[in-house]
């Protein structure tokens, strides 16, 4: 927990935050509405005698009372997919519509890409990209299991992603669920902080800046880019969005989350950020008994 001490000045109820970080996380699943309505998925779980609780902010997200959410009949049928509650937030903020072209530029193993396809009623195009070939097989497997036929998989570095392979030259919406230092996954993975170092944070922040810039360039004017990480580090969150504001044509916009959260920061370690960063959301484990996440929504401007 030592690395998290650096956040004491910016997190209210810091002792509650630390205590929450040490509690193991329950098992959450998302109802895959490509294959089943919420009612049908719930009925299948009930028939198996499994207790669940629907998230207040999203009835498709369930806290499931089982140690093996991937071994239920509902999962076997593709009606549910194991996905942390807070991990279901970015696609909801992205708010894709059926028929659109959406790029999930860091997509493996596909929890959010398949959620995006479901939010679009599996109509349109979801380009799910990842630079890690090993993780691509899990992405393909999940897309097939969940019946996401609108999803195309590519394997490339998002920082210099070429659209020449497509018959269109920009996306309507893009999700950057960036590689990060994963501090916010500590409840699921108690070893998450073992390799923590300032050098790692600054190296991954460099990658994040390259990815968010390409995401904005590849999205049409008036389109949406959502930037998310599962870390608390401002260097990987507000500082990355600040870099995008300075380097590309975009602005930070509001969104209604329905989940308790803190606003994004306007300063950290001597660096000031644009006041619009307050529209971003910092979701801490003690807020809603979830993992930690950062989400910012950008509109691409002229
Ligand atoms: C947080 S994970 C994505 C999780 C995924 N969005 C989901 O919901 O299942 C970040 C991903 O970014 C990928 N990645 C790292 N660097 C990348 C790059 N330069 N271009 C594309 N993908 C990258 C990693 O392989 C990893 O799968």
Short mmCIF file of C-alpha atoms and ligand atoms in Angstrom, two decimals:
data_model
loop_
_atom_site.label_atom_id
_atom_site.label_comp_id
_atom_site.label_asym_id
_atom_site.label_seq_id
_atom_site.Cartn_x
_atom_site.Cartn_y
_atom_site.Cartn_z
CA UNK A 1 0.00 0.00 0.00
CA UNK A 2 3.04 2.28 0.42
CA UNK A 3 2.92 3.76 -3.13
CA UNK A 4 -0.68 4.85 -2.54
CA UNK A 5 0.43 7.20 0.27
CA UNK A 6 1.23 9.80 -2.40
CA UNK A 7 -2.54 10.22 -2.89
CA UNK A 8 -3.26 11.13 0.74
CA UNK A 9 -3.49 14.88 -0.10
CA UNK A 10 -6.01 14.40 -2.92
CA UNK A 11 -8.35 11.66 -1.66
CA UNK A 12 -11.07 12.49 0.86
CA UNK A 13 -11.54 9.88 3.61
CA UNK A 14 -8.09 8.51 2.81
CA UNK A 15 -8.20 5.87 5.60
CA UNK A 16 -11.50 4.54 4.17
CA UNK A 17 -9.84 4.49 0.75
CA UNK A 18 -6.89 2.45 2.08
CA UNK A 19 -9.20 0.05 3.91
CA UNK A 20 -11.31 -0.46 0.77
CA UNK A 21 -8.16 -1.15 -1.28
CA UNK A 22 -7.38 -4.05 1.08
CA UNK A 23 -10.81 -5.71 0.80
CA UNK A 24 -11.11 -8.44 -1.86
CA UNK A 25 -13.48 -7.59 -4.68
CA UNK A 26 -16.70 -9.54 -5.30
CA UNK A 27 -17.45 -11.20 -8.62
CA UNK A 28 -19.28 -9.07 -11.15
CA UNK A 29 -20.74 -10.04 -14.52
CA UNK A 30 -22.28 -8.03 -17.33
CA UNK A 31 -25.40 -9.26 -19.08
CA UNK A 32 -24.59 -9.73 -22.76
CA UNK A 33 -27.71 -8.32 -24.41
CA UNK A 34 -26.55 -9.58 -27.83
CA UNK A 35 -27.56 -13.07 -26.66
CA UNK A 36 -30.14 -12.51 -23.93
CA UNK A 37 -32.35 -9.83 -22.43
CA UNK A 38 -31.60 -8.86 -18.84
CA UNK A 39 -34.76 -10.74 -17.75
CA UNK A 40 -33.69 -13.92 -19.52
CA UNK A 41 -30.17 -13.78 -18.07
CA UNK A 42 -31.56 -13.21 -14.57
CA UNK A 43 -34.01 -16.11 -14.97
CA UNK A 44 -31.14 -18.39 -16.03
CA UNK A 45 -29.11 -17.40 -12.97
CA UNK A 46 -32.13 -17.89 -10.70
CA UNK A 47 -32.75 -21.35 -12.17
CA UNK A 48 -29.19 -22.21 -11.12
CA UNK A 49 -29.90 -20.96 -7.60
CA UNK A 50 -27.43 -18.09 -7.91
CA UNK A 51 -28.02 -14.87 -5.97
CA UNK A 52 -27.21 -11.55 -7.61
CA UNK A 53 -27.63 -7.85 -7.11
CA UNK A 54 -28.09 -5.41 -10.00
CA UNK A 55 -25.93 -2.27 -9.94
CA UNK A 56 -27.99 0.87 -9.21
CA UNK A 57 -26.41 2.76 -12.11
CA UNK A 58 -26.68 -0.05 -14.65
CA UNK A 59 -29.11 -3.01 -14.44
CA UNK A 60 -26.94 -4.96 -16.89
CA UNK A 61 -24.14 -5.16 -14.33
CA UNK A 62 -24.59 -7.79 -11.61
CA UNK A 63 -22.77 -8.57 -8.40
CA UNK A 64 -22.94 -12.38 -8.53
CA UNK A 65 -22.62 -14.64 -5.52
CA UNK A 66 -20.33 -17.30 -6.88
CA UNK A 67 -16.59 -17.88 -6.89
CA UNK A 68 -16.65 -19.01 -10.49
CA UNK A 69 -18.76 -16.62 -12.60
CA UNK A 70 -17.31 -18.20 -15.76
CA UNK A 71 -18.71 -21.64 -14.88
CA UNK A 72 -22.42 -20.88 -14.75
CA UNK A 73 -24.98 -21.92 -17.36
CA UNK A 74 -25.63 -18.24 -18.03
CA UNK A 75 -21.95 -17.81 -18.88
CA UNK A 76 -21.86 -21.05 -20.88
CA UNK A 77 -24.72 -19.73 -23.06
CA UNK A 78 -22.97 -16.37 -23.48
CA UNK A 79 -25.73 -14.58 -21.55
CA UNK A 80 -23.20 -13.15 -19.07
CA UNK A 81 -19.56 -12.14 -19.19
CA UNK A 82 -17.26 -11.77 -16.18
CA UNK A 83 -16.40 -8.06 -16.02
CA UNK A 84 -15.61 -5.82 -13.08
CA UNK A 85 -18.40 -3.35 -12.33
CA UNK A 86 -16.21 -0.29 -12.80
CA UNK A 87 -14.79 -1.67 -16.04
CA UNK A 88 -18.29 -1.40 -17.53
CA UNK A 89 -18.26 2.39 -17.07
CA UNK A 90 -16.16 3.60 -20.08
CA UNK A 91 -18.38 2.05 -22.82
CA UNK A 92 -21.45 3.60 -21.16
CA UNK A 93 -19.71 7.01 -21.16
CA UNK A 94 -18.73 6.45 -24.82
CA UNK A 95 -22.47 5.99 -25.52
CA UNK A 96 -22.19 4.43 -29.01
CA UNK A 97 -25.22 4.18 -31.29
CA UNK A 98 -26.24 1.34 -33.63
CA UNK A 99 -24.73 1.76 -37.10
CA UNK A 100 -21.72 3.81 -35.98
CA UNK A 101 -18.01 3.13 -36.55
CA UNK A 102 -16.24 2.70 -33.25
CA UNK A 103 -12.57 2.08 -32.55
CA UNK A 104 -11.53 0.35 -29.33
CA UNK A 105 -7.82 0.94 -29.74
CA UNK A 106 -6.56 -1.07 -26.72
CA UNK A 107 -9.19 -3.80 -26.72
CA UNK A 108 -7.86 -7.14 -25.47
CA UNK A 109 -9.26 -9.27 -23.93
CA UNK A 110 -12.43 -7.59 -25.13
CA UNK A 111 -14.69 -6.92 -22.13
CA UNK A 112 -15.36 -3.37 -23.24
CA UNK A 113 -15.28 -4.03 -27.01
CA UNK A 114 -18.02 -6.65 -26.68
CA UNK A 115 -19.95 -4.33 -24.35
CA UNK A 116 -19.72 -1.59 -27.03
CA UNK A 117 -21.05 -4.06 -29.64
CA UNK A 118 -23.95 -4.91 -27.30
CA UNK A 119 -24.74 -1.21 -26.70
CA UNK A 120 -24.94 -0.87 -30.52
CA UNK A 121 -27.30 -3.87 -30.78
CA UNK A 122 -24.43 -5.50 -32.70
CA UNK A 123 -25.13 -3.17 -35.65
CA UNK A 124 -22.37 -1.03 -37.14
CA UNK A 125 -18.61 -1.64 -36.86
CA UNK A 126 -16.49 -2.08 -33.77
CA UNK A 127 -12.80 -2.25 -34.64
CA UNK A 128 -11.15 -3.95 -31.68
CA UNK A 129 -7.39 -3.43 -31.82
CA UNK A 130 -4.56 -4.49 -29.56
CA UNK A 131 -0.80 -4.56 -30.12
CA UNK A 132 -0.33 -7.76 -28.09
CA UNK A 133 -0.82 -10.81 -30.30
CA UNK A 134 -1.00 -13.12 -27.29
CA UNK A 135 -3.98 -11.21 -25.89
CA UNK A 136 -5.70 -11.08 -29.29
CA UNK A 137 -6.68 -14.76 -29.05
CA UNK A 138 -8.66 -14.06 -25.87
CA UNK A 139 -10.31 -11.12 -27.62
CA UNK A 140 -11.34 -13.30 -30.56
CA UNK A 141 -12.59 -16.02 -28.22
CA UNK A 142 -14.73 -13.57 -26.23
CA UNK A 143 -16.16 -11.95 -29.36
CA UNK A 144 -17.19 -15.35 -30.70
CA UNK A 145 -18.56 -16.63 -27.38
CA UNK A 146 -20.65 -13.49 -26.91
CA UNK A 147 -21.86 -13.45 -30.54
CA UNK A 148 -20.45 -10.00 -31.35
CA UNK A 149 -20.58 -10.23 -35.15
CA UNK A 150 -20.08 -6.49 -35.69
CA UNK A 151 -16.59 -6.72 -34.22
CA UNK A 152 -13.43 -6.78 -36.38
CA UNK A 153 -10.07 -7.52 -34.78
CA UNK A 154 -6.77 -5.85 -35.71
CA UNK A 155 -3.29 -6.24 -34.23
CA UNK A 156 -1.29 -3.01 -34.40
CA UNK A 157 0.32 -0.30 -32.33
CA UNK A 158 -2.44 2.27 -31.79
CA UNK A 159 0.09 5.12 -31.78
CA UNK A 160 0.62 4.93 -35.52
CA UNK A 161 -2.56 3.12 -36.52
CA UNK A 162 -3.32 3.26 -40.24
CA UNK A 163 -6.90 3.46 -41.49
CA UNK A 164 -5.84 2.54 -45.04
CA UNK A 165 -7.16 -1.00 -44.45
CA UNK A 166 -10.74 0.36 -44.20
CA UNK A 167 -13.16 1.89 -46.72
CA UNK A 168 -13.67 4.85 -44.38
CA UNK A 169 -11.20 7.35 -43.01
CA UNK A 170 -12.48 8.24 -39.55
CA UNK A 171 -14.39 6.79 -36.64
CA UNK A 172 -17.49 8.23 -34.95
CA UNK A 173 -16.24 7.26 -31.50
CA UNK A 174 -13.05 5.89 -30.00
CA UNK A 175 -12.31 4.27 -26.67
CA UNK A 176 -8.78 4.53 -25.29
CA UNK A 177 -8.77 2.05 -22.39
CA UNK A 178 -5.08 2.61 -21.96
CA UNK A 179 -2.33 0.30 -20.69
CA UNK A 180 -1.46 1.69 -17.25
CA UNK A 181 0.18 1.03 -13.91
CA UNK A 182 -3.04 -0.71 -12.74
CA UNK A 183 -3.01 0.70 -9.19
CA UNK A 184 -6.82 0.57 -9.11
CA UNK A 185 -6.86 -3.22 -9.61
CA UNK A 186 -5.31 -3.82 -6.17
CA UNK A 187 -8.53 -5.39 -4.79
CA UNK A 188 -8.58 -8.00 -7.55
CA UNK A 189 -4.83 -8.42 -7.80
CA UNK A 190 -3.04 -7.92 -4.46
CA UNK A 191 0.33 -7.99 -6.29
CA UNK A 192 -0.65 -4.98 -8.43
CA UNK A 193 1.77 -2.64 -6.66
CA UNK A 194 4.76 -5.00 -6.52
CA UNK A 195 6.47 -3.50 -9.58
CA UNK A 196 5.32 0.06 -8.90
CA UNK A 197 7.90 2.74 -9.67
CA UNK A 198 7.90 6.38 -10.77
CA UNK A 199 9.91 5.32 -13.84
CA UNK A 200 7.23 2.86 -14.89
CA UNK A 201 4.56 5.52 -14.49
CA UNK A 202 6.45 7.98 -16.63
CA UNK A 203 7.24 5.37 -19.29
CA UNK A 204 3.61 4.20 -19.59
CA UNK A 205 2.44 7.85 -19.60
CA UNK A 206 4.54 8.39 -22.73
CA UNK A 207 2.74 5.50 -24.46
CA UNK A 208 -0.67 6.80 -23.30
CA UNK A 209 0.05 10.26 -24.77
CA UNK A 210 0.87 8.71 -28.15
CA UNK A 211 -2.29 6.59 -28.14
CA UNK A 212 -4.71 9.36 -27.11
CA UNK A 213 -3.34 11.67 -29.82
CA UNK A 214 -3.82 9.04 -32.55
CA UNK A 215 -7.32 8.30 -31.20
CA UNK A 216 -8.32 11.96 -31.56
CA UNK A 217 -6.79 12.20 -35.05
CA UNK A 218 -8.72 9.10 -36.18
CA UNK A 219 -12.10 10.35 -34.89
CA UNK A 220 -14.36 12.68 -36.88
CA UNK A 221 -15.01 16.29 -35.90
CA UNK A 222 -17.89 16.27 -33.41
CA UNK A 223 -17.09 12.65 -32.54
CA UNK A 224 -16.29 11.31 -29.08
CA UNK A 225 -13.11 9.94 -27.52
CA UNK A 226 -13.25 8.36 -24.06
CA UNK A 227 -9.97 7.97 -22.18
CA UNK A 228 -9.90 5.54 -19.26
CA UNK A 229 -7.37 3.85 -17.01
CA UNK A 230 -7.52 1.67 -13.92
CA UNK A 231 -4.93 3.73 -12.07
CA UNK A 232 -4.98 6.68 -9.67
CA UNK A 233 -1.75 8.26 -10.98
CA UNK A 234 -2.43 11.82 -12.24
CA UNK A 235 0.60 11.47 -14.54
CA UNK A 236 -1.37 8.78 -16.42
CA UNK A 237 -4.74 10.49 -16.20
CA UNK A 238 -5.18 14.27 -16.08
CA UNK A 239 -1.65 14.90 -17.43
CA UNK A 240 -2.35 12.69 -20.46
CA UNK A 241 -5.65 14.45 -21.20
CA UNK A 242 -3.92 17.82 -20.68
CA UNK A 243 -1.32 16.77 -23.27
CA UNK A 244 -4.14 15.90 -25.71
CA UNK A 245 -5.82 19.29 -25.12
CA UNK A 246 -2.57 21.06 -25.97
CA UNK A 247 -1.60 18.90 -28.96
CA UNK A 248 -4.91 18.10 -30.69
CA UNK A 249 -8.28 19.72 -31.44
CA UNK A 250 -10.55 18.56 -28.64
CA UNK A 251 -12.30 19.62 -25.44
CA UNK A 252 -13.31 17.83 -22.26
CA UNK A 253 -17.09 17.39 -21.92
CA UNK A 254 -19.46 16.48 -19.10
CA UNK A 255 -21.15 13.15 -18.64
CA UNK A 256 -23.68 11.78 -16.23
CA UNK A 257 -22.29 8.73 -14.48
CA UNK A 258 -24.83 7.77 -11.83
CA UNK A 259 -21.95 6.49 -9.68
CA UNK A 260 -20.30 8.34 -6.81
CA UNK A 261 -16.93 9.77 -7.87
CA UNK A 262 -14.49 12.62 -7.32
CA UNK A 263 -13.80 15.22 -10.02
CA UNK A 264 -10.61 15.17 -12.05
CA UNK A 265 -7.70 17.17 -10.65
CA UNK A 266 -6.69 20.65 -11.78
CA UNK A 267 -3.20 20.38 -10.34
CA UNK A 268 -0.70 17.78 -9.24
CA UNK A 269 2.93 17.96 -8.20
CA UNK A 270 3.35 21.54 -9.39
CA UNK A 271 1.62 21.00 -12.75
CA UNK A 272 -1.67 22.80 -13.47
CA UNK A 273 -4.34 21.26 -15.65
CA UNK A 274 -7.15 22.93 -17.59
CA UNK A 275 -10.16 23.59 -15.34
CA UNK A 276 -12.30 21.43 -17.68
CA UNK A 277 -10.46 18.40 -16.27
CA UNK A 278 -12.88 18.66 -13.34
CA UNK A 279 -15.44 17.09 -15.69
CA UNK A 280 -13.45 13.83 -15.60
CA UNK A 281 -14.32 11.17 -13.02
CA UNK A 282 -12.03 9.59 -10.44
CA UNK A 283 -13.79 6.49 -9.12
CA UNK A 284 -12.24 5.30 -5.88
CA UNK A 285 -12.75 1.86 -4.25
CA UNK A 286 -14.40 3.32 -1.12
CA UNK A 287 -16.98 5.22 -3.18
CA UNK A 288 -19.05 2.34 -4.55
CA UNK A 289 -17.20 -0.75 -3.27
CA UNK A 290 -15.56 -1.26 -6.70
CA UNK A 291 -12.08 -1.16 -8.18
CA UNK A 292 -10.49 2.20 -9.03
CA UNK A 293 -10.92 3.94 -12.38
CA UNK A 294 -10.39 7.23 -14.20
CA UNK A 295 -12.64 8.29 -17.08
CA UNK A 296 -12.58 11.44 -19.22
CA UNK A 297 -14.84 12.21 -22.18
CA UNK A 298 -13.55 14.35 -25.06
CA UNK A 299 -15.29 15.88 -28.05
CA UNK A 300 -13.20 16.26 -31.19
CA UNK A 301 -13.33 19.87 -32.39
CA UNK A 302 -12.32 21.63 -35.63
C1 LIG B 1 -6.28 -2.02 -19.92
S1 LIG B 1 -5.88 -3.18 -21.12
C2 LIG B 1 -7.33 -3.19 -22.14
C3 LIG B 1 -8.50 -3.95 -21.57
C4 LIG B 1 -9.65 -4.03 -22.57
N1 LIG B 1 -10.07 -2.71 -22.98
C5 LIG B 1 -10.85 -4.76 -21.99
O1 LIG B 1 -11.80 -4.15 -21.55
O2 LIG B 1 -10.84 -6.00 -22.02
C6 LIG B 1 -4.75 -2.31 -22.14
C7 LIG B 1 -4.40 -3.02 -23.42
O3 LIG B 1 -3.58 -2.14 -24.19
C8 LIG B 1 -2.74 -2.93 -24.99
N2 LIG B 1 -1.67 -2.04 -25.49
C9 LIG B 1 -0.54 -1.63 -24.86
N3 LIG B 1 0.16 -0.80 -25.65
C10 LIG B 1 -0.55 -0.67 -26.81
C11 LIG B 1 -0.34 0.04 -28.02
N4 LIG B 1 0.73 0.82 -28.19
N5 LIG B 1 -1.26 -0.08 -29.01
C12 LIG B 1 -2.35 -0.87 -28.85
N6 LIG B 1 -2.60 -1.58 -27.72
C13 LIG B 1 -1.71 -1.47 -26.70
C14 LIG B 1 -2.31 -4.04 -24.05
O4 LIG B 1 -1.86 -5.17 -24.76
C15 LIG B 1 -3.60 -4.30 -23.26
O5 LIG B 1 -4.31 -5.37 -23.80
#
